PDB file of C-alpha atoms in Angstrom:
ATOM      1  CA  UNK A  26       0.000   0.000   0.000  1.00 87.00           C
ATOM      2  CA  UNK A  27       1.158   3.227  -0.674  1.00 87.00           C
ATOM      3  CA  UNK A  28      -0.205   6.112   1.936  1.00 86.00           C
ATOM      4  CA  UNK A  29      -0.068   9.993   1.041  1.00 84.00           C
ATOM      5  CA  UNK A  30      -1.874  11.755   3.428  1.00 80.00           C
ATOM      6  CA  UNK A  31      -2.431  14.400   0.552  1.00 80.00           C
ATOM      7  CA  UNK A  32      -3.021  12.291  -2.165  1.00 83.00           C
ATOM      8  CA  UNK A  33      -6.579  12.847  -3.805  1.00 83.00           C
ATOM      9  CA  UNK A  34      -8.640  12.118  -6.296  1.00 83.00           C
ATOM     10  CA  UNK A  35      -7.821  14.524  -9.612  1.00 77.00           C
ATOM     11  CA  UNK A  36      -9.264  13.684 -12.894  1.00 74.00           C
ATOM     12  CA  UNK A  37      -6.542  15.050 -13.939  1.00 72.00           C
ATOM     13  CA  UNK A  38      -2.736  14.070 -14.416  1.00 67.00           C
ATOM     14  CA  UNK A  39      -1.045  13.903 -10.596  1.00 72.00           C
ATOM     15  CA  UNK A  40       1.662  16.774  -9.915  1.00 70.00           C
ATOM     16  CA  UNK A  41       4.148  17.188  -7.541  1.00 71.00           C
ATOM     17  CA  UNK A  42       4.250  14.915  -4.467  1.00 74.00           C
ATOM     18  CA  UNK A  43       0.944  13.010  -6.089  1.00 78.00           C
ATOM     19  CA  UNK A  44       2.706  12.480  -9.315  1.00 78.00           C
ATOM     20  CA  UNK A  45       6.078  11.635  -7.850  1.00 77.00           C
ATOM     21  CA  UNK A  46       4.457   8.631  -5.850  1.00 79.00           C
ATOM     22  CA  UNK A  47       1.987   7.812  -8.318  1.00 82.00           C
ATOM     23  CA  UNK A  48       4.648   6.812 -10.402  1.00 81.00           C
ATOM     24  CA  UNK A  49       6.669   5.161  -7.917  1.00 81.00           C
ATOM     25  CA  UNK A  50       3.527   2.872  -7.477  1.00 84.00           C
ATOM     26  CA  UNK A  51       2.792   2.486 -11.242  1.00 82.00           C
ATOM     27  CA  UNK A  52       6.418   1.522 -11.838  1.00 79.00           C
ATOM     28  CA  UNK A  53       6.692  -0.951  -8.960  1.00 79.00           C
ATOM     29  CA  UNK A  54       3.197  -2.431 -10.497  1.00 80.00           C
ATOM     30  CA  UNK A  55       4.770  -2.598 -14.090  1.00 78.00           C
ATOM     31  CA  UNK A  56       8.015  -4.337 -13.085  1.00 77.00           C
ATOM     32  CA  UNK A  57       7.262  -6.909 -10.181  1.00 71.00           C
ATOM     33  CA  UNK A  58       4.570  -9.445  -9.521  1.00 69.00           C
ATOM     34  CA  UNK A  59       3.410  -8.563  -6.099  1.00 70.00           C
ATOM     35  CA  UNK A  60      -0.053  -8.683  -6.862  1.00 73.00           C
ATOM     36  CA  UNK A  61      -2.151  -5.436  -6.135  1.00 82.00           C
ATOM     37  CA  UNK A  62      -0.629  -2.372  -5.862  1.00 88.00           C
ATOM     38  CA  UNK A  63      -2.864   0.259  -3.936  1.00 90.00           C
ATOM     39  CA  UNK A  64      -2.387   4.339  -3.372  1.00 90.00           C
ATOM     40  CA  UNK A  65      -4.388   6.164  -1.099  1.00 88.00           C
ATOM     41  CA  UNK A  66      -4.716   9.103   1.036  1.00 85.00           C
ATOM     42  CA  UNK A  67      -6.817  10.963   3.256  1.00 82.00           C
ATOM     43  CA  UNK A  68      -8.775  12.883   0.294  1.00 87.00           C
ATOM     44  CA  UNK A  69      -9.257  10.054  -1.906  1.00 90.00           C
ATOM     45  CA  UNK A  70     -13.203   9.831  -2.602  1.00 91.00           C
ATOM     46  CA  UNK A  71     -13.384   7.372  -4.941  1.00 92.00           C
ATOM     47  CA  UNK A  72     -11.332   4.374  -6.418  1.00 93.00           C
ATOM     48  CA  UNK A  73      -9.942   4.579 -10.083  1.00 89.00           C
ATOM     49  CA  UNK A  74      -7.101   2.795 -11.764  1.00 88.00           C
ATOM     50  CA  UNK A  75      -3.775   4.675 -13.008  1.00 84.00           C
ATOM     51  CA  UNK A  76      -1.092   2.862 -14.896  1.00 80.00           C
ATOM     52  CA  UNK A  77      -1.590  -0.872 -13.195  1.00 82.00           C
ATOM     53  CA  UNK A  78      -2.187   0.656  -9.518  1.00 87.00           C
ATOM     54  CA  UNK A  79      -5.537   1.065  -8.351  1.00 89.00           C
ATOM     55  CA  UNK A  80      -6.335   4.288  -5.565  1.00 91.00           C
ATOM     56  CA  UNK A  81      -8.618   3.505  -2.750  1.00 93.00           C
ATOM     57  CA  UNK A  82     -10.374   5.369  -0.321  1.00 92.00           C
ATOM     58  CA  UNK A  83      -9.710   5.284   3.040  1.00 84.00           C
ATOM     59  CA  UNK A  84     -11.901   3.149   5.361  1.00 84.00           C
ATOM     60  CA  UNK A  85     -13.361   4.129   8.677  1.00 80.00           C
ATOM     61  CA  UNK A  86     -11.558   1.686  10.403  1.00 80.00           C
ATOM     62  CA  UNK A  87      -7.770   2.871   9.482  1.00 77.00           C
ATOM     63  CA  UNK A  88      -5.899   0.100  11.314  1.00 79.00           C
ATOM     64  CA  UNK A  89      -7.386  -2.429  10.491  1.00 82.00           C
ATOM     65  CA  UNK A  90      -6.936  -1.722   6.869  1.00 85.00           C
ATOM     66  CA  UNK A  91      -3.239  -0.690   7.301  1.00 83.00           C
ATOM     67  CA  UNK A  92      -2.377  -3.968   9.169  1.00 85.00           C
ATOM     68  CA  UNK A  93      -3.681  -6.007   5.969  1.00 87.00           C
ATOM     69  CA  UNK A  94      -0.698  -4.842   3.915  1.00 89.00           C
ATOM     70  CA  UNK A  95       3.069  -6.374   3.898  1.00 89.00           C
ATOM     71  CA  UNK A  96       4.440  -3.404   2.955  1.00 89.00           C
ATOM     72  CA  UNK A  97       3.359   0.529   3.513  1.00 87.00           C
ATOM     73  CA  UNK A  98       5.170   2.631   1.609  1.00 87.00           C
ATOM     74  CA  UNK A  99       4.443   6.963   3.281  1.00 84.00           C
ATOM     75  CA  UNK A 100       5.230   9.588   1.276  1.00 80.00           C
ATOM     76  CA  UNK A 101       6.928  12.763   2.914  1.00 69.00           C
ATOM     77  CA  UNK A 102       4.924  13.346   5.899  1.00 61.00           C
ATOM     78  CA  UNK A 103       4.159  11.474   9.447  1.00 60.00           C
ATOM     79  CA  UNK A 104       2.462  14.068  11.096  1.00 56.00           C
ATOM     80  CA  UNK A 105      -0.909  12.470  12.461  1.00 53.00           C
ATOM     81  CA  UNK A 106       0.495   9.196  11.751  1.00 61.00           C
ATOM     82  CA  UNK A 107      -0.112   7.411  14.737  1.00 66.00           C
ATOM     83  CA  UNK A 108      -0.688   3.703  13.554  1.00 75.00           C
ATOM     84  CA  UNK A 109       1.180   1.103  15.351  1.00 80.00           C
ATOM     85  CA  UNK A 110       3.616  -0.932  13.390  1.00 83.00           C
ATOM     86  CA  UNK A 111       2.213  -4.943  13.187  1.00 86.00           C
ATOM     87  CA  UNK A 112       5.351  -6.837  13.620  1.00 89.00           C
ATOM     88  CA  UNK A 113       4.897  -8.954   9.722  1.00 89.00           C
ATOM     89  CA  UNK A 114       4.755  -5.465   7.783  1.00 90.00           C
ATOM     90  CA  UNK A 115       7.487  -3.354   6.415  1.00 90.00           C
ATOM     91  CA  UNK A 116       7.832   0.473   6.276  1.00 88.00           C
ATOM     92  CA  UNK A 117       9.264   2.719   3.492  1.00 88.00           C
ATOM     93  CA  UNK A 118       9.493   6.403   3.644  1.00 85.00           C
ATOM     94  CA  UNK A 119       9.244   8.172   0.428  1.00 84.00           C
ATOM     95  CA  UNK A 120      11.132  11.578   1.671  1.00 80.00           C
ATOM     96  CA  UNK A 121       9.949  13.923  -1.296  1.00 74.00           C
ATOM     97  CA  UNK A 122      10.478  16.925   1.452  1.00 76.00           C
ATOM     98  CA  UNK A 123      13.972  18.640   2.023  1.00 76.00           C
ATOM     99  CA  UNK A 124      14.113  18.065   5.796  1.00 77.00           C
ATOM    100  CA  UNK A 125      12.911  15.538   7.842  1.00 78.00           C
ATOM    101  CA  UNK A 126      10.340  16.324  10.621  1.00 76.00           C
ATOM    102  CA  UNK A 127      10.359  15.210  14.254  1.00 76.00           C
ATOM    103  CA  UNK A 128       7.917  12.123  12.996  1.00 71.00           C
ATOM    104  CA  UNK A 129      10.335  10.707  10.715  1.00 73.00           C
ATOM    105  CA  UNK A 130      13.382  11.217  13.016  1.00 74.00           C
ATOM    106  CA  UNK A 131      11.492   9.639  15.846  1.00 74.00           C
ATOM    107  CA  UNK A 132      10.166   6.293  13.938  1.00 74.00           C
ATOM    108  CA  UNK A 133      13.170   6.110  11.746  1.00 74.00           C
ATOM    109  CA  UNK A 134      14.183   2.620  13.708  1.00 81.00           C
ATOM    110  CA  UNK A 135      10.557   1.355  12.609  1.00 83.00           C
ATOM    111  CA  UNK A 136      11.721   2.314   9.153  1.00 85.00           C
ATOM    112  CA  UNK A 137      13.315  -0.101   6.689  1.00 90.00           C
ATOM    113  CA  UNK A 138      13.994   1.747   3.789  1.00 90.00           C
ATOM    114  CA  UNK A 139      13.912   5.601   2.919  1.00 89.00           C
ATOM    115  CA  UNK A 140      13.796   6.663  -0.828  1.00 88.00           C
ATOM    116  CA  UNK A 141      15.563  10.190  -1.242  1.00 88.00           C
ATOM    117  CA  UNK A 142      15.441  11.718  -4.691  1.00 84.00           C
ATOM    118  CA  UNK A 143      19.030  12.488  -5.676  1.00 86.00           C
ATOM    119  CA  UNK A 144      22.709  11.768  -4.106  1.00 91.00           C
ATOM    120  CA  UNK A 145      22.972  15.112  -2.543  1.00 90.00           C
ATOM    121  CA  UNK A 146      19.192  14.671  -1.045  1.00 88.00           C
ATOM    122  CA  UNK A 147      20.640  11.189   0.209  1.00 93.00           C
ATOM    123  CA  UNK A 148      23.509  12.748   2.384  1.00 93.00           C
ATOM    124  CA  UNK A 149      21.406  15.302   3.739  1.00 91.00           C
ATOM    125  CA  UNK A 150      19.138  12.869   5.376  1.00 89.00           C
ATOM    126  CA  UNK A 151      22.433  11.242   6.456  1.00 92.00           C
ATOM    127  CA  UNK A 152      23.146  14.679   7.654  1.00 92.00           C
ATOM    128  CA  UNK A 153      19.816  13.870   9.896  1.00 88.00           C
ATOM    129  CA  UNK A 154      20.632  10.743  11.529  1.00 87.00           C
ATOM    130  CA  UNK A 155      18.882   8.475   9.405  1.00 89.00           C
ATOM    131  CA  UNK A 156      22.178   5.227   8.421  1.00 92.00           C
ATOM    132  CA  UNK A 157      23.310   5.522   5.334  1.00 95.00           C
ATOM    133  CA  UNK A 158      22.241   2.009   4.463  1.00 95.00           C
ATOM    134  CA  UNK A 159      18.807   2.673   4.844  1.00 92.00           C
ATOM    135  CA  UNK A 160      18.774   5.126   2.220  1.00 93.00           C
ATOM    136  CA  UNK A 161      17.886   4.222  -1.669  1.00 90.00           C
ATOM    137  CA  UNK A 162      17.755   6.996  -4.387  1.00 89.00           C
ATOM    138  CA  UNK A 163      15.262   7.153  -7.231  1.00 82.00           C
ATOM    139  CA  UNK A 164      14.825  10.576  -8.708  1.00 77.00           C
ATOM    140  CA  UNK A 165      11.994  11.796  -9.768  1.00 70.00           C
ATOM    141  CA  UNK A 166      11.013  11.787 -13.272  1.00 61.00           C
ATOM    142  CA  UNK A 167       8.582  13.165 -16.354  1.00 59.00           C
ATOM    143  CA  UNK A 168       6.127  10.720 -18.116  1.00 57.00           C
ATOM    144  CA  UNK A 169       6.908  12.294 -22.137  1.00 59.00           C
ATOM    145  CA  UNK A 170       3.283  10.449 -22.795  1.00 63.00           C
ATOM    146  CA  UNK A 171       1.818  13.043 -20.298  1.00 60.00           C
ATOM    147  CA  UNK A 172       3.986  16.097 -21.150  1.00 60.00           C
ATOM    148  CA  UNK A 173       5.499  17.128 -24.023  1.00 67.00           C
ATOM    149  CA  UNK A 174       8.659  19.346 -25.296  1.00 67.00           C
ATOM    150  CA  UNK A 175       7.317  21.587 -27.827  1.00 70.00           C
ATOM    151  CA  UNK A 176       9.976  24.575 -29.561  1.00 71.00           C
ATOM    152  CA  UNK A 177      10.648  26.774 -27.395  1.00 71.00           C
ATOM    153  CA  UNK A 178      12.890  30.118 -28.521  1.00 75.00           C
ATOM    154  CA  UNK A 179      14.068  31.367 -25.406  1.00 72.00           C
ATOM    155  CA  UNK A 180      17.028  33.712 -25.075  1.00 79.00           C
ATOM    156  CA  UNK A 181      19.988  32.009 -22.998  1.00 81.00           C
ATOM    157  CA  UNK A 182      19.399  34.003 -19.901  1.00 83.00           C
ATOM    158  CA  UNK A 183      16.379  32.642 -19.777  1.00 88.00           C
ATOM    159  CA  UNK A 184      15.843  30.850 -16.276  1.00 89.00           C
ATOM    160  CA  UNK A 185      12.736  28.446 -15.231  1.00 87.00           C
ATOM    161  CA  UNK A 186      11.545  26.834 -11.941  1.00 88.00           C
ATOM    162  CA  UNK A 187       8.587  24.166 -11.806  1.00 81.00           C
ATOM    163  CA  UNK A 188       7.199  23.472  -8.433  1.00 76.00           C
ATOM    164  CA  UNK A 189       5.160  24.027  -5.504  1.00 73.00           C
ATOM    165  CA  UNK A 190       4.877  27.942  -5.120  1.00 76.00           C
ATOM    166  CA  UNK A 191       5.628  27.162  -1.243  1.00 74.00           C
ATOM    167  CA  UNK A 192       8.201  29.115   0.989  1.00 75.00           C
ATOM    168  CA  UNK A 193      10.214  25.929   1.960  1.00 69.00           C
ATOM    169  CA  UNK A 194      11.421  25.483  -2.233  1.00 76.00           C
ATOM    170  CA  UNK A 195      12.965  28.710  -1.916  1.00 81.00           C
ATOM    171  CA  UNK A 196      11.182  30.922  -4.582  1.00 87.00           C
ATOM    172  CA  UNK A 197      12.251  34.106  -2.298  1.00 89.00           C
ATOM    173  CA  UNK A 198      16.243  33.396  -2.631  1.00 90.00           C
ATOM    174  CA  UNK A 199      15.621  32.822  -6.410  1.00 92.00           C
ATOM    175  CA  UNK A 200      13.989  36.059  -7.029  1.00 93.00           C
ATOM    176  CA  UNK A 201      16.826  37.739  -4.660  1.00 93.00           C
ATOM    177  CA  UNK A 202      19.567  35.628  -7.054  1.00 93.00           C
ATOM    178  CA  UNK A 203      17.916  36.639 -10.204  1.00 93.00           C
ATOM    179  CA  UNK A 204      17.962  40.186  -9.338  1.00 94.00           C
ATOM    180  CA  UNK A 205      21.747  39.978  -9.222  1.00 94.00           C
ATOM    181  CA  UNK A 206      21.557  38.433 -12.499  1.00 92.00           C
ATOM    182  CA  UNK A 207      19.067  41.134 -14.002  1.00 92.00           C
ATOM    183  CA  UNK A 208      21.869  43.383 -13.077  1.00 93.00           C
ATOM    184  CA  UNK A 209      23.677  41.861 -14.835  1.00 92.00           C
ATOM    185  CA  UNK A 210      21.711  41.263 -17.845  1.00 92.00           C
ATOM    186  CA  UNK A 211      18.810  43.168 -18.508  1.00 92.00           C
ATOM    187  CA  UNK A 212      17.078  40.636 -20.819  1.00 91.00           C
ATOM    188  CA  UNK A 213      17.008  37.823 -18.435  1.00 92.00           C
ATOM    189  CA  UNK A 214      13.702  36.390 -17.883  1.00 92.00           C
ATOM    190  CA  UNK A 215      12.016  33.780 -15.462  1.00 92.00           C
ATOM    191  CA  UNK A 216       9.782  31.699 -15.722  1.00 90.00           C
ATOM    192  CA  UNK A 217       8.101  30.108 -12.729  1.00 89.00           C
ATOM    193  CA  UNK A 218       5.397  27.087 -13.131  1.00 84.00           C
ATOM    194  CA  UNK A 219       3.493  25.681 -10.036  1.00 73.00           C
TER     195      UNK A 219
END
């Protein structure tokens, strides 16, 4: 099972954290036999089927529905995640955040395996406490099905940043940086998508 507490029903292609761990899912359903492969979260309404995983709401009874799984695989965040860990199932932490929270640090030994999304992202959860050995890397990536490289003429001071438009991806020390770099050069532009 894979648990987002954000993760939600769309009707629309997934971004960000949703797409990130969608795909995760969807790949893991492509390449091994493990039978079903579910994704849910605490605003999932209804159940649908993306790429060979199928997302399912959330019972009343959380717990109990947990505990049927080997494996839960959490993306990001623990807060509010107070479920006790049955002694047959496995945890993975899917750390699409920067910084781990007190959550993470504190059920890290429950952990088995924590996905970070590049080599640099790896050592700074090191950095964190989590062992070193714990940590697998699997960087995010873009489904060219979903979106597509058109021409683009952009002058080559052009700069662009897709993401969340949220304090902790530091859109405030790139627009401090690209004023330096207006100074610069007067034709830069940015582009920002989120």
């Amino acid at each position: 099972l894979f648990y987002y507490p954000n993760f939600h029903n769309t009707g629309k292609p997934y971004g960000g954290t949703n797409r990130a761990f969608s795909e995760m899912a969807c790949g893991l359903a492509r390449i091994a036999a493990l039978g079903p492969i579910h994704i849910t979260g605490d605003y999932v309404s209804r159940e649908e089927h993306i790429g060979g995983a199928k997302v399912v709401p959330m019972p009343q009874n959380l717990n109990s529905f947990l505990s049927g799984y080997d494996v839960l695989v959490v993306a990001t965040h623990l807060r509010g995640f107070f479920y006790p860990k049955p002694a047959h199932q496995k945890w993975v932490l899917c750390q699409h955040s920067w910084d781990l929270g007190e959550p993470e640090r504190k059920l890290h030994p429950d952990i088995e395996a924590v996905v970070a999304l590049s080599d640099l992202h790896k050592r700074h959860i090191i950095e964190q406490g989590i062992p070193a050995n714990k940590i697998s890397v699997i960087s995010n990536g873009i489904d060219p099905g979903i979106f597509e490289a058109g021409p683009e003429n952009r002058n080559p001071t052009s700069l662009m940043f897709a993401g969340a438009l949220v304090k902790c991806k530091g859109i405030h020390i790139l627009l401090e940086a690209f004023q330096l770099i207006r100074e610069r050069h007067s034709d830069a532009q940015l582009h920002l998508y989120g």
